[in-house]
Short mmCIF file of C-alpha atoms in Angstrom, two decimals:
data_model
loop_
_atom_site.label_atom_id
_atom_site.label_comp_id
_atom_site.label_asym_id
_atom_site.label_seq_id
_atom_site.Cartn_x
_atom_site.Cartn_y
_atom_site.Cartn_z
CA MET S 19 9.33 -6.09 11.98
CA LYS S 20 9.68 -2.81 9.89
CA ILE S 21 6.29 -0.44 9.64
CA LEU S 22 5.59 2.09 7.09
CA MET S 23 2.85 4.15 7.83
CA ILE S 24 2.15 6.67 4.90
CA ASN S 25 -0.26 9.64 6.09
CA GLY S 26 -2.68 11.18 2.82
CA THR S 27 -2.35 14.55 4.58
CA MET S 28 -0.35 16.49 7.01
CA ARG S 29 -3.04 16.89 9.54
CA LYS S 30 -2.51 14.10 12.42
CA GLY S 31 -6.39 14.18 12.38
CA LYS S 32 -8.55 10.73 12.95
CA SER S 33 -7.39 8.32 10.39
CA TYR S 34 -3.81 9.11 11.54
CA ILE S 35 -4.87 8.42 15.39
CA LEU S 36 -6.18 5.35 14.15
CA GLY S 37 -3.14 4.21 12.32
CA ARG S 38 -0.90 4.88 15.44
CA MET S 39 -3.56 2.94 17.38
CA LEU S 40 -3.26 -0.30 15.24
CA ILE S 41 0.78 0.02 14.90
CA ASP S 42 0.97 0.58 18.44
CA ARG S 43 -0.95 -2.83 18.45
CA ILE S 44 1.48 -4.45 16.77
CA ALA S 45 4.90 -3.06 17.36
CA LYS S 46 6.99 -4.41 19.60
CA GLU S 47 10.01 -2.57 21.33
CA GLU S 48 12.53 -3.65 18.56
CA ASP S 49 10.27 -2.99 15.39
CA VAL S 50 10.78 -0.14 13.43
CA VAL S 51 8.04 2.29 12.60
CA GLU S 52 8.67 4.68 9.91
CA GLU S 53 5.92 7.98 8.84
CA LEU S 54 5.42 9.81 5.87
CA PHE S 55 3.43 12.25 5.34
CA LEU S 56 1.95 14.03 2.18
CA PRO S 57 2.31 16.08 0.09
CA ARG S 58 5.52 17.15 2.01
CA ASP S 59 7.74 13.65 1.57
CA MET S 60 5.87 13.50 -2.38
CA PRO S 61 4.53 16.61 -3.31
CA GLU S 62 4.39 16.19 -7.20
CA PHE S 63 1.65 14.93 -9.62
CA CYS S 64 2.39 12.47 -11.84
CA ARG S 65 2.77 13.87 -15.19
CA GLY S 66 1.66 11.06 -17.38
CA CYS S 67 5.08 11.36 -19.25
CA ALA S 68 5.12 7.39 -19.44
CA LEU S 69 9.10 7.11 -18.98
CA CYS S 70 8.74 4.45 -15.49
CA ILE S 71 6.92 1.94 -17.44
CA GLN S 72 8.79 2.38 -21.00
CA GLN S 73 12.29 3.16 -19.83
CA GLY S 74 12.59 2.59 -16.00
CA GLU S 75 11.40 3.47 -12.50
CA ASP S 76 14.62 5.86 -12.65
CA ARG S 77 13.42 7.87 -15.48
CA CYS S 78 11.07 9.37 -13.86
CA PRO S 79 11.14 13.46 -13.36
CA ASP S 80 10.50 12.98 -9.23
CA TYR S 81 12.65 9.64 -8.63
CA LEU S 82 16.03 11.56 -7.43
CA ILE S 83 14.30 14.23 -5.20
CA TYR S 84 11.12 12.26 -3.66
CA LEU S 85 10.31 8.76 -5.10
CA LYS S 86 13.96 7.01 -4.47
CA ARG S 87 14.15 7.51 -0.84
CA VAL S 88 9.73 6.56 -0.62
CA THR S 89 10.25 3.47 -2.60
CA LYS S 90 12.94 2.42 -0.22
CA LEU S 91 10.87 2.80 2.54
CA ILE S 92 8.15 1.12 1.05
CA ASP S 93 10.38 -2.06 -0.48
CA GLU S 94 12.10 -2.37 3.30
CA ALA S 95 8.55 -2.35 5.05
CA ASP S 96 7.40 -5.51 6.53
CA LEU S 97 3.91 -3.63 7.11
CA LEU S 98 2.47 -0.94 5.13
CA VAL S 99 -0.12 1.27 6.90
CA PHE S 100 -2.21 3.71 4.39
CA THR S 101 -4.12 6.68 6.19
CA THR S 102 -6.83 8.88 4.59
CA PRO S 103 -9.51 11.07 5.36
CA VAL S 104 -12.19 11.01 2.81
CA PHE S 105 -12.53 13.47 0.50
CA VAL S 106 -15.61 13.63 -1.76
CA TYR S 107 -15.67 9.69 -1.20
CA HIS S 108 -12.08 9.09 -2.27
CA ALA S 109 -8.77 8.84 -0.80
CA SER S 110 -7.01 12.65 -0.61
CA GLY S 111 -5.43 13.75 -3.77
CA GLN S 112 -2.13 13.81 -2.25
CA MET S 113 -2.92 10.05 -1.70
CA LYS S 114 -3.74 9.71 -5.17
CA ALA S 115 -0.70 11.50 -6.68
CA LEU S 116 1.80 9.15 -4.49
CA LEU S 117 0.25 5.78 -5.86
CA ASP S 118 -0.07 7.50 -9.65
CA HIS S 119 3.74 7.46 -9.91
CA TYR S 120 3.43 3.58 -8.85
CA GLY S 121 1.65 2.71 -12.28
CA TYR S 122 5.34 0.56 -13.57
CA ARG S 123 4.81 -1.69 -10.61
CA TRP S 124 1.30 -2.84 -11.39
CA MET S 125 1.46 -6.56 -12.18
CA VAL S 126 0.84 -6.13 -15.60
CA HIS S 127 4.23 -4.07 -15.73
CA ARG S 128 7.06 -4.67 -13.38
CA PRO S 129 5.79 -5.81 -9.87
CA GLU S 130 8.23 -5.76 -6.94
CA ALA S 131 8.78 -9.48 -5.64
CA SER S 132 8.87 -8.32 -2.06
CA MET S 133 5.36 -7.29 -2.59
CA PHE S 134 4.26 -10.70 -2.49
CA LYS S 135 5.28 -10.98 0.95
CA LYS S 136 4.12 -7.80 2.56
CA GLN S 137 0.85 -7.07 4.72
CA ALA S 138 -1.11 -3.69 3.92
CA VAL S 139 -3.80 -1.68 5.90
CA CYS S 140 -5.86 0.64 4.59
CA VAL S 141 -7.21 3.08 6.78
CA ALA S 142 -10.09 5.88 5.81
CA THR S 143 -12.46 7.97 8.66
CA ALA S 144 -15.22 10.51 7.76
CA ALA S 145 -18.08 11.74 8.98
CA GLY S 146 -20.58 9.97 7.91
CA ALA S 147 -19.60 7.88 4.79
CA GLY S 148 -17.19 6.93 2.12
CA MET S 149 -14.75 4.99 3.84
CA ARG S 150 -15.43 2.16 1.57
CA SER S 151 -14.77 3.76 -1.94
CA ALA S 152 -11.62 5.58 -0.49
CA MET S 153 -9.87 2.60 0.95
CA LYS S 154 -10.55 0.96 -2.66
CA ASP S 155 -8.52 3.52 -4.21
CA ILE S 156 -5.56 2.59 -2.19
CA SER S 157 -6.64 -1.42 -2.37
CA ASP S 158 -6.68 -1.12 -5.63
CA SER S 159 -3.26 -0.12 -6.01
CA LEU S 160 -1.69 -2.64 -3.39
CA ARG S 161 -3.73 -5.29 -4.82
CA TRP S 162 -1.93 -4.84 -8.06
CA TRP S 163 1.50 -4.36 -6.62
CA GLY S 164 1.34 -7.93 -5.49
CA VAL S 165 0.62 -7.67 -1.85
CA ALA S 166 0.35 -10.40 -0.14
CA ARG S 167 -2.26 -9.38 2.59
CA ILE S 168 -4.66 -6.37 2.63
CA TYR S 169 -6.98 -5.11 5.60
CA LYS S 170 -9.08 -2.57 5.60
CA CYS S 171 -10.30 -0.29 8.68
CA GLY S 172 -12.91 2.39 7.87
CA MET S 173 -15.04 3.96 10.32
CA ALA S 174 -17.24 7.01 10.69
CA VAL S 175 -16.50 9.46 13.54
CA PRO S 176 -19.01 11.99 13.43
CA PHE S 177 -16.40 14.53 15.58
CA SER S 178 -14.26 17.25 15.01
CA SER S 179 -11.82 15.09 16.74
CA TRP S 180 -11.22 11.41 18.35
CA GLU S 181 -11.19 13.00 21.96
CA GLU S 182 -14.82 13.64 21.30
CA ALA S 183 -16.47 10.43 20.48
CA ASP S 184 -18.17 8.74 22.91
CA GLN S 185 -16.70 5.62 24.46
CA LYS S 186 -19.47 3.49 22.63
CA LEU S 187 -17.82 4.40 19.30
CA GLN S 188 -14.41 4.41 20.70
CA ASP S 189 -14.94 0.87 21.95
CA LYS S 190 -16.24 -0.24 18.64
CA VAL S 191 -12.86 0.99 16.79
CA LYS S 192 -10.58 -0.19 19.37
CA GLU S 193 -12.68 -3.87 19.06
CA LYS S 194 -11.48 -3.66 15.33
CA LEU S 195 -8.12 -2.42 15.26
CA GLU S 196 -7.78 -5.27 17.90
CA LYS S 197 -9.49 -8.15 15.32
CA ILE S 198 -6.80 -6.64 12.43
CA SER S 199 -3.56 -6.46 14.62
CA SER S 200 -4.01 -10.03 15.93
CA ARG S 201 -4.70 -11.18 12.29
CA ILE S 202 -1.23 -9.31 11.17
CA CYS S 203 0.61 -10.46 14.28
CA ARG S 204 -0.55 -14.37 13.78
CA ASP S 205 0.53 -14.30 9.75
CA SER S 206 3.75 -12.11 10.33
CA LYS S 207 6.21 -15.09 9.23
CA GLU S 208 4.68 -16.75 6.97
CA VAL S 209 2.63 -14.09 4.58
CA GLN S 210 1.70 -16.06 1.66
CA PRO S 211 -0.48 -13.90 -0.87
CA SER S 212 -4.17 -15.00 -1.37
CA LEU S 213 -5.43 -17.31 -4.25
CA ARG S 214 -6.76 -14.22 -5.95
CA THR S 215 -3.38 -12.40 -6.16
CA LYS S 216 -1.76 -15.78 -7.35
CA LEU S 217 -3.97 -16.12 -10.19
CA MET S 218 -3.76 -12.58 -11.27
CA PHE S 219 -0.02 -13.17 -11.52
CA HIS S 220 -0.43 -16.20 -13.42
CA ILE S 221 -2.80 -14.46 -15.96
CA VAL S 222 -0.39 -11.63 -16.32
CA ARG S 223 2.53 -13.95 -16.89
CA VAL S 224 0.92 -15.72 -19.80
CA PHE S 225 0.32 -12.23 -21.28
CA GLN S 226 4.03 -12.22 -20.92
CA LYS S 227 5.10 -15.08 -22.12
CA ARG S 228 2.80 -14.37 -25.37
CA LYS S 229 4.85 -11.34 -26.37
CA GLU S 230 5.54 -11.15 -30.11
CA LYS S 231 8.17 -8.45 -29.19
CA GLU S 232 10.18 -8.41 -26.10
CA ASP S 233 9.58 -5.10 -23.83
CA ILE S 234 11.24 -4.09 -20.52
CA ASP S 235 8.33 -5.75 -19.02
CA GLN S 236 9.19 -9.04 -20.63
CA LYS S 237 12.68 -8.95 -20.12
CA TYR S 238 12.15 -8.10 -16.33
CA TRP S 239 9.80 -10.71 -15.89
CA ALA S 240 12.17 -13.06 -17.59
CA GLU S 241 15.36 -12.16 -15.51
CA ARG S 242 13.55 -12.83 -12.52
CA GLY S 243 12.44 -16.59 -13.99
CA TRP S 244 8.36 -16.02 -13.51
CA LEU S 245 8.35 -16.94 -17.04
CA GLY S 246 9.58 -20.21 -15.77
CA ARG S 247 8.75 -21.89 -12.55
CA LYS S 248 10.24 -19.08 -10.25
CA ARG S 249 7.54 -17.21 -8.25
CA PRO S 250 8.15 -13.88 -6.28
CA TRP S 251 6.24 -15.67 -3.15
CA LYS S 252 8.65 -18.74 -2.99
CA GLU S 253 11.84 -16.18 -2.98
CA THR S 254 13.97 -16.15 -0.08
#
C-alpha cells in the first residue's frame, strides 16, 4: 500500500500527530509512506485563470514547479491522509490553496479514474470547536474528486501539545483511530465508491452527454468510455 499524508501546516502539531498515529496503525513494513507539508510543497495560490479547466491541467502556471509532483503522489497513493488545524472554523489557508488547484478534477469536469478506488481520511484538531467545518472543507473536494471512501477524525484537544492531554482524552482518540484504521484495512483490497458517489457520477454523465458542443471535459469522458458502459470503479 502507498500512503500519502498531506499536512495543512509546516508544524508537526496535534493534527499531524493524530495523522501519524493513524498511519502507524495501518502501514505495514513493506508499505510506502510519503509526506507533504504546506505551504512548502505547494506555496502558490490559485490565480483563477481557469486554464486548467479550459485547456488542461498542464497549462496551470504552477504545474511544472509544484503540481506535477504533488499530483503524481496523489494518483499513486492508495490512501490519502489530510491533516489540518482549525483556523477560524475552517481548514488552513494553505490546504484550501492546494485544493483550489484541483478544481479541474471535480466530477463535473475531468475526474481521475483512480480516485474511485482510493480511501481518504480527514484529520482536524482544535482547542474547542470547528473540526466538522474544517474537515468539510477537505471532504467536499474529495467527494467531488470521486474518492471511494472518506473517513473523518475531528478531535478537540484543549492543550498546547498532545503530550499534555490527559489519559482519558488520549484513550478516546486512540479508540477512534483504531475504528477508522480497522475499516480502512478491511476494505483496502475491495474498495468500492459509495452509492452517493456513483449517483453523482451518473448525474454528471447525463450532463456531459447532453452538451450540444463538445468541449475538453466531454472529450475526456468520451475517450474513457464513461459516456458509454465503462465506469471508473470497474477499471483494472
